[in-house]
């Protein structure tokens, strides 16, 4: 059979990638069978692993054929030779196989991608369904949360308790048989009862408003009536001024002072009230008044204006643009800050303490606003001239008059601990530099104003008016006593400067009738001059001298003997007795540290002060001490051996005092104690 016949009988195959998987038969030219070939169907039944092995074998066979063709060509075979053509035909077949495998691989890749895409679509659909479900769950949770967090308006209403509800509410509202077992019905019933009560209260409110309007109309009528009376009352008050002055009942003055007192700072107001109350109740000679600029005080109490007019702002901007100011130096800024920190309130208090002799102690109290402390200045007015005594110049000095009114209260430093940090910011080293201008910040002044600051001492626990009242009486008595003591010392110093020792009639019995030794000089001296004296060093070492003390020198003479007495006077005289240190110039110089008898004389005037106190309050103590010193010098000189070498002759100091024994003991102490009324001297 020839090859043409075979070709005629070979069926025709039509490949279709999208066709049906079955083979279709039809009639074509001649009676040739037509079959449709679908690679997708073949792809389903083919094994990819086998195709891979076929690919490897085909590549290997193709490589082998290429080598054989190369060897044949190298051996001299012609290109058109049968061997090369056969091998070329076989290579073509292998290439066709490779193309088919390549096509199948692409089809598998496309199919895999389609399957992956379909799977992703199914996953996306499921994920979208999941997101929808989650959103619905979240929405439901939010709705549930809103329901759980819902607060009804009745929860903001403060309802009566259940017990009170069942007791007061009527049965038709409370319905106990239903509400006791049903909480919802109970709440509704309580709300109904609350509504009924509010309706009743609303009616009462309307009735109260009506009564209020009636009362307001009545008040307006009475106010108009009272305002019409004011001119007549003012005329009556003006006509009654002479009567007020005659009866010492200044109603108008008190009214004006009460109006001004509204603008006082709290400490000065407390002091005003407590001092006025104490004066009315216990001391008619005490008076309190307010002085200062009332308008400035009102401006301080008025709130500052935060905003200014636009016109003023524009003027200020224009002024800043047109003028150039030099920046203030650091020193000027600090001075301004110091002035602002030490600024006093424009209002102050004046407390006047009058004594029986007509003298008046004026106390001026000031309030430092930024430091929150009170200060005081003093002034003394007397009916007599006090310029005669030179040594009494420091007694009534306003800078030292009130020193140590209470023990250790010098008034040089501020008692407020917070002020120390304020001073550091503005460069103030000590408040004592400003005391002369601002006044003394004594601790008792703070307590009179109701101020108490934490310190090392014990706190009383009282504040404000209670603290002021607890210190008012004692402080006023101490102030009046200080003035009386200084005035008495002033009179005594005037006599001492004229070598006269004033001894009152109540104290005459403390001394013998005749005292030969006399005071020849009484002078004042400074603290530095006192410390330079040699016979007072033991007093300095003992710490008995302070800067606030007053120092004097008394000189007592008899014949050739001269006794010098350095006197240290504490500001709290006569509660604290003056301290005497002695030095005798007679046959050499001796002092209380070198002579036992001089030490005994110091004891007579320093230790046995109770014998020299005199009648209360003991204002004659200083002059009695000086007189006792003169008596002791007489005893010392009269009992001392006059002729040491045994020669005869008149004695310089004849014996005029009657002594039981002229000397006693190894130290040969002399009898300095005077016994009244017997009139003799004895040893202690």
PDB file of N, CA and C in Angstrom, residues 338-404:
ATOM      1  N   UNK A 338      12.868  96.770  97.026  1.00  0.00           N
ATOM      2  CA  UNK A 338      12.914  96.885  98.494  1.00  0.00           C
ATOM      3  C   UNK A 338      11.816  97.799  99.004  1.00  0.00           C
ATOM      4  N   UNK A 339      11.621  98.933  98.319  1.00  0.00           N
ATOM      5  CA  UNK A 339      10.568  99.855  98.742  1.00  0.00           C
ATOM      6  C   UNK A 339       9.194  99.199  98.660  1.00  0.00           C
ATOM      7  N   UNK A 340       8.981  98.437  97.607  1.00  0.00           N
ATOM      8  CA  UNK A 340       7.687  97.767  97.463  1.00  0.00           C
ATOM      9  C   UNK A 340       7.501  96.697  98.534  1.00  0.00           C
ATOM     10  N   UNK A 341       8.574  95.972  98.860  1.00  0.00           N
ATOM     11  CA  UNK A 341       8.463  94.920  99.873  1.00  0.00           C
ATOM     12  C   UNK A 341       8.248  95.504 101.260  1.00  0.00           C
ATOM     13  N   UNK A 342       8.870  96.654 101.545  1.00  0.00           N
ATOM     14  CA  UNK A 342       8.753  97.286 102.866  1.00  0.00           C
ATOM     15  C   UNK A 342       7.619  98.300 102.912  1.00  0.00           C
ATOM     16  N   UNK A 343       6.708  98.220 101.992  1.00  0.00           N
ATOM     17  CA  UNK A 343       5.614  99.190 101.921  1.00  0.00           C
ATOM     18  C   UNK A 343       4.640  98.992 103.070  1.00  0.00           C
ATOM     19  N   UNK A 344       4.230 100.111 103.685  1.00  0.00           N
ATOM     20  CA  UNK A 344       3.284 100.075 104.797  1.00  0.00           C
ATOM     21  C   UNK A 344       1.867 100.326 104.296  1.00  0.00           C
ATOM     22  N   UNK A 345       0.916  99.822 105.051  1.00  0.00           N
ATOM     23  CA  UNK A 345      -0.484 100.098 104.742  1.00  0.00           C
ATOM     24  C   UNK A 345      -0.765 101.574 105.000  1.00  0.00           C
ATOM     25  N   UNK A 346      -1.569 102.200 104.152  1.00  0.00           N
ATOM     26  CA  UNK A 346      -1.796 103.653 104.340  1.00  0.00           C
ATOM     27  C   UNK A 346      -2.489 104.015 105.645  1.00  0.00           C
ATOM     28  N   UNK A 347      -3.170 103.079 106.293  1.00  0.00           N
ATOM     29  CA  UNK A 347      -3.828 103.356 107.566  1.00  0.00           C
ATOM     30  C   UNK A 347      -2.993 102.799 108.714  1.00  0.00           C
ATOM     31  N   UNK A 348      -3.007 103.489 109.831  1.00  0.00           N
ATOM     32  CA  UNK A 348      -2.271 103.061 111.020  1.00  0.00           C
ATOM     33  C   UNK A 348      -3.115 103.348 112.251  1.00  0.00           C
ATOM     34  N   UNK A 349      -2.701 102.776 113.381  1.00  0.00           N
ATOM     35  CA  UNK A 349      -3.406 102.960 114.655  1.00  0.00           C
ATOM     36  C   UNK A 349      -2.525 103.744 115.611  1.00  0.00           C
ATOM     37  N   UNK A 350      -3.164 104.560 116.406  1.00  0.00           N
ATOM     38  CA  UNK A 350      -2.473 105.305 117.466  1.00  0.00           C
ATOM     39  C   UNK A 350      -3.154 104.966 118.790  1.00  0.00           C
ATOM     40  N   UNK A 351      -2.401 104.346 119.700  1.00  0.00           N
ATOM     41  CA  UNK A 351      -2.899 103.992 121.030  1.00  0.00           C
ATOM     42  C   UNK A 351      -2.230 104.927 122.032  1.00  0.00           C
ATOM     43  N   UNK A 352      -3.045 105.649 122.792  1.00  0.00           N
ATOM     44  CA  UNK A 352      -2.539 106.603 123.781  1.00  0.00           C
ATOM     45  C   UNK A 352      -2.787 106.058 125.170  1.00  0.00           C
ATOM     46  N   UNK A 353      -1.688 105.949 125.960  1.00  0.00           N
ATOM     47  CA  UNK A 353      -1.771 105.515 127.353  1.00  0.00           C
ATOM     48  C   UNK A 353      -1.469 106.712 128.240  1.00  0.00           C
ATOM     49  N   UNK A 354      -2.460 107.134 129.001  1.00  0.00           N
ATOM     50  CA  UNK A 354      -2.301 108.290 129.876  1.00  0.00           C
ATOM     51  C   UNK A 354      -2.009 107.837 131.295  1.00  0.00           C
ATOM     52  N   UNK A 355      -1.084 108.561 131.931  1.00  0.00           N
ATOM     53  CA  UNK A 355      -0.740 108.278 133.325  1.00  0.00           C
ATOM     54  C   UNK A 355      -1.369 109.342 134.234  1.00  0.00           C
ATOM     55  N   UNK A 356      -1.294 109.099 135.536  1.00  0.00           N
ATOM     56  CA  UNK A 356      -1.919 110.007 136.496  1.00  0.00           C
ATOM     57  C   UNK A 356      -1.238 111.372 136.523  1.00  0.00           C
ATOM     58  N   UNK A 357       0.066 111.408 136.231  1.00  0.00           N
ATOM     59  CA  UNK A 357       0.786 112.679 136.259  1.00  0.00           C
ATOM     60  C   UNK A 357       0.585 113.496 134.981  1.00  0.00           C
ATOM     61  N   UNK A 358      -0.242 113.017 134.059  1.00  0.00           N
ATOM     62  CA  UNK A 358      -0.512 113.748 132.829  1.00  0.00           C
ATOM     63  C   UNK A 358       0.354 113.360 131.663  1.00  0.00           C
ATOM     64  N   UNK A 359       1.342 112.530 131.854  1.00  0.00           N
ATOM     65  CA  UNK A 359       2.186 112.084 130.744  1.00  0.00           C
ATOM     66  C   UNK A 359       1.424 111.063 129.899  1.00  0.00           C
ATOM     67  N   UNK A 360       1.766 111.047 128.621  1.00  0.00           N
ATOM     68  CA  UNK A 360       1.067 110.177 127.674  1.00  0.00           C
ATOM     69  C   UNK A 360       2.110 109.425 126.858  1.00  0.00           C
ATOM     70  N   UNK A 361       1.886 108.117 126.713  1.00  0.00           N
ATOM     71  CA  UNK A 361       2.708 107.280 125.848  1.00  0.00           C
ATOM     72  C   UNK A 361       1.927 107.026 124.561  1.00  0.00           C
ATOM     73  N   UNK A 362       2.435 107.552 123.442  1.00  0.00           N
ATOM     74  CA  UNK A 362       1.789 107.384 122.145  1.00  0.00           C
ATOM     75  C   UNK A 362       2.431 106.197 121.427  1.00  0.00           C
ATOM     76  N   UNK A 363       1.622 105.240 121.056  1.00  0.00           N
ATOM     77  CA  UNK A 363       2.080 104.055 120.328  1.00  0.00           C
ATOM     78  C   UNK A 363       1.475 104.088 118.926  1.00  0.00           C
ATOM     79  N   UNK A 364       2.324 104.101 117.913  1.00  0.00           N
ATOM     80  CA  UNK A 364       1.877 104.134 116.526  1.00  0.00           C
ATOM     81  C   UNK A 364       2.149 102.759 115.907  1.00  0.00           C
ATOM     82  N   UNK A 365       1.081 102.070 115.531  1.00  0.00           N
ATOM     83  CA  UNK A 365       1.184 100.717 114.978  1.00  0.00           C
ATOM     84  C   UNK A 365       0.997 100.772 113.464  1.00  0.00           C
ATOM     85  N   UNK A 366       1.913 100.116 112.742  1.00  0.00           N
ATOM     86  CA  UNK A 366       1.881 100.060 111.292  1.00  0.00           C
ATOM     87  C   UNK A 366       1.860  98.598 110.846  1.00  0.00           C
ATOM     88  N   UNK A 367       1.311  98.396 109.654  1.00  0.00           N
ATOM     89  CA  UNK A 367       1.243  97.043 109.087  1.00  0.00           C
ATOM     90  C   UNK A 367       1.995  97.035 107.762  1.00  0.00           C
ATOM     91  N   UNK A 368       3.013  96.147 107.669  1.00  0.00           N
ATOM     92  CA  UNK A 368       3.777  95.967 106.430  1.00  0.00           C
ATOM     93  C   UNK A 368       3.085  94.877 105.619  1.00  0.00           C
ATOM     94  N   UNK A 369       2.493  95.280 104.501  1.00  0.00           N
ATOM     95  CA  UNK A 369       1.587  94.385 103.769  1.00  0.00           C
ATOM     96  C   UNK A 369       2.311  93.174 103.186  1.00  0.00           C
ATOM     97  N   UNK A 370       3.466  93.372 102.576  1.00  0.00           N
ATOM     98  CA  UNK A 370       4.148  92.261 101.914  1.00  0.00           C
ATOM     99  C   UNK A 370       4.869  91.354 102.902  1.00  0.00           C
ATOM    100  N   UNK A 371       5.272  91.897 104.049  1.00  0.00           N
ATOM    101  CA  UNK A 371       5.952  91.082 105.056  1.00  0.00           C
ATOM    102  C   UNK A 371       4.987  90.466 106.053  1.00  0.00           C
ATOM    103  N   UNK A 372       3.758  90.955 106.115  1.00  0.00           N
ATOM    104  CA  UNK A 372       2.722  90.431 107.020  1.00  0.00           C
ATOM    105  C   UNK A 372       3.178  90.517 108.477  1.00  0.00           C
ATOM    106  N   UNK A 373       3.688  91.677 108.879  1.00  0.00           N
ATOM    107  CA  UNK A 373       4.084  91.898 110.266  1.00  0.00           C
ATOM    108  C   UNK A 373       3.619  93.291 110.692  1.00  0.00           C
ATOM    109  N   UNK A 374       3.557  93.486 112.013  1.00  0.00           N
ATOM    110  CA  UNK A 374       3.220  94.778 112.596  1.00  0.00           C
ATOM    111  C   UNK A 374       4.474  95.401 113.185  1.00  0.00           C
ATOM    112  N   UNK A 375       4.573  96.708 113.099  1.00  0.00           N
ATOM    113  CA  UNK A 375       5.665  97.443 113.732  1.00  0.00           C
ATOM    114  C   UNK A 375       5.080  98.551 114.590  1.00  0.00           C
ATOM    115  N   UNK A 376       5.894  99.076 115.510  1.00  0.00           N
ATOM    116  CA  UNK A 376       5.426 100.098 116.433  1.00  0.00           C
ATOM    117  C   UNK A 376       6.495 101.173 116.582  1.00  0.00           C
ATOM    118  N   UNK A 377       6.032 102.396 116.676  1.00  0.00           N
ATOM    119  CA  UNK A 377       6.870 103.538 117.017  1.00  0.00           C
ATOM    120  C   UNK A 377       6.286 104.210 118.246  1.00  0.00           C
ATOM    121  N   UNK A 378       7.120 104.895 119.016  1.00  0.00           N
ATOM    122  CA  UNK A 378       6.675 105.484 120.280  1.00  0.00           C
ATOM    123  C   UNK A 378       6.997 106.970 120.323  1.00  0.00           C
ATOM    124  N   UNK A 379       6.240 107.633 121.168  1.00  0.00           N
ATOM    125  CA  UNK A 379       6.469 109.039 121.446  1.00  0.00           C
ATOM    126  C   UNK A 379       5.898 109.328 122.829  1.00  0.00           C
ATOM    127  N   UNK A 380       6.613 110.144 123.613  1.00  0.00           N
ATOM    128  CA  UNK A 380       6.214 110.454 124.983  1.00  0.00           C
ATOM    129  C   UNK A 380       5.906 111.941 125.080  1.00  0.00           C
ATOM    130  N   UNK A 381       4.743 112.246 125.667  1.00  0.00           N
ATOM    131  CA  UNK A 381       4.348 113.636 125.921  1.00  0.00           C
ATOM    132  C   UNK A 381       4.203 113.815 127.427  1.00  0.00           C
ATOM    133  N   UNK A 382       4.823 114.858 127.945  1.00  0.00           N
ATOM    134  CA  UNK A 382       4.764 115.131 129.382  1.00  0.00           C
ATOM    135  C   UNK A 382       4.339 116.578 129.607  1.00  0.00           C
ATOM    136  N   UNK A 383       3.874 116.836 130.810  1.00  0.00           N
ATOM    137  CA  UNK A 383       3.463 118.196 131.176  1.00  0.00           C
ATOM    138  C   UNK A 383       4.626 119.032 131.678  1.00  0.00           C
ATOM    139  N   UNK A 384       5.748 118.381 131.997  1.00  0.00           N
ATOM    140  CA  UNK A 384       6.919 119.099 132.520  1.00  0.00           C
ATOM    141  C   UNK A 384       8.046 119.047 131.502  1.00  0.00           C
ATOM    142  N   UNK A 385       9.025 119.921 131.688  1.00  0.00           N
ATOM    143  CA  UNK A 385      10.180 119.977 130.807  1.00  0.00           C
ATOM    144  C   UNK A 385      11.182 118.908 131.223  1.00  0.00           C
ATOM    145  N   UNK A 386      11.576 118.043 130.281  1.00  0.00           N
ATOM    146  CA  UNK A 386      12.488 116.944 130.594  1.00  0.00           C
ATOM    147  C   UNK A 386      13.854 117.127 129.942  1.00  0.00           C
ATOM    148  N   UNK A 387      14.212 118.339 129.636  1.00  0.00           N
ATOM    149  CA  UNK A 387      15.486 118.578 128.961  1.00  0.00           C
ATOM    150  C   UNK A 387      16.607 118.904 129.928  1.00  0.00           C
ATOM    151  N   UNK A 388      16.381 118.795 131.257  1.00  0.00           N
ATOM    152  CA  UNK A 388      17.411 119.191 132.210  1.00  0.00           C
ATOM    153  C   UNK A 388      18.487 118.154 132.409  1.00  0.00           C
ATOM    154  N   UNK A 389      18.142 116.855 132.366  1.00  0.00           N
ATOM    155  CA  UNK A 389      19.095 115.787 132.661  1.00  0.00           C
ATOM    156  C   UNK A 389      19.777 115.329 131.385  1.00  0.00           C
ATOM    157  N   UNK A 390      21.130 115.485 131.370  1.00  0.00           N
ATOM    158  CA  UNK A 390      21.881 115.065 130.192  1.00  0.00           C
ATOM    159  C   UNK A 390      21.981 113.552 130.128  1.00  0.00           C
ATOM    160  N   UNK A 391      22.202 112.917 131.258  1.00  0.00           N
ATOM    161  CA  UNK A 391      22.375 111.462 131.285  1.00  0.00           C
ATOM    162  C   UNK A 391      21.088 110.708 131.009  1.00  0.00           C
ATOM    163  N   UNK A 392      19.945 111.390 131.020  1.00  0.00           N
ATOM    164  CA  UNK A 392      18.653 110.730 130.791  1.00  0.00           C
ATOM    165  C   UNK A 392      18.227 110.812 129.337  1.00  0.00           C
ATOM    166  N   UNK A 393      19.172 111.119 128.456  1.00  0.00           N
ATOM    167  CA  UNK A 393      18.797 111.279 127.054  1.00  0.00           C
ATOM    168  C   UNK A 393      18.290 110.007 126.411  1.00  0.00           C
ATOM    169  N   UNK A 394      18.807 108.834 126.838  1.00  0.00           N
ATOM    170  CA  UNK A 394      18.401 107.567 126.232  1.00  0.00           C
ATOM    171  C   UNK A 394      17.179 106.954 126.895  1.00  0.00           C
ATOM    172  N   UNK A 395      16.727 107.536 128.003  1.00  0.00           N
ATOM    173  CA  UNK A 395      15.616 106.910 128.727  1.00  0.00           C
ATOM    174  C   UNK A 395      14.320 106.957 127.941  1.00  0.00           C
ATOM    175  N   UNK A 396      14.010 108.122 127.345  1.00  0.00           N
ATOM    176  CA  UNK A 396      12.755 108.293 126.623  1.00  0.00           C
ATOM    177  C   UNK A 396      12.958 108.309 125.119  1.00  0.00           C
ATOM    178  N   UNK A 397      14.102 107.796 124.677  1.00  0.00           N
ATOM    179  CA  UNK A 397      14.357 107.717 123.245  1.00  0.00           C
ATOM    180  C   UNK A 397      13.420 106.688 122.614  1.00  0.00           C
ATOM    181  N   UNK A 398      12.770 107.072 121.527  1.00  0.00           N
ATOM    182  CA  UNK A 398      11.804 106.169 120.898  1.00  0.00           C
ATOM    183  C   UNK A 398      12.452 104.902 120.366  1.00  0.00           C
ATOM    184  N   UNK A 399      13.762 104.930 120.095  1.00  0.00           N
ATOM    185  CA  UNK A 399      14.435 103.750 119.567  1.00  0.00           C
ATOM    186  C   UNK A 399      14.679 102.699 120.637  1.00  0.00           C
ATOM    187  N   UNK A 400      14.763 103.106 121.900  1.00  0.00           N
ATOM    188  CA  UNK A 400      15.107 102.158 122.968  1.00  0.00           C
ATOM    189  C   UNK A 400      14.100 102.136 124.101  1.00  0.00           C
ATOM    190  N   UNK A 401      13.030 102.904 124.000  1.00  0.00           N
ATOM    191  CA  UNK A 401      12.085 102.988 125.116  1.00  0.00           C
ATOM    192  C   UNK A 401      11.422 101.649 125.405  1.00  0.00           C
ATOM    193  N   UNK A 402      11.072 100.888 124.362  1.00  0.00           N
ATOM    194  CA  UNK A 402      10.327  99.640 124.548  1.00  0.00           C
ATOM    195  C   UNK A 402      11.197  98.403 124.402  1.00  0.00           C
ATOM    196  N   UNK A 403      12.515  98.563 124.459  1.00  0.00           N
ATOM    197  CA  UNK A 403      13.391  97.399 124.358  1.00  0.00           C
ATOM    198  C   UNK A 403      13.145  96.438 125.508  1.00  0.00           C
ATOM    199  N   UNK A 404      13.055  95.150 125.163  1.00  0.00           N
ATOM    200  CA  UNK A 404      12.921  94.088 126.170  1.00  0.00           C
ATOM    201  C   UNK A 404      11.727  94.321 127.090  1.00  0.00           C
TER     202      UNK A 404
END
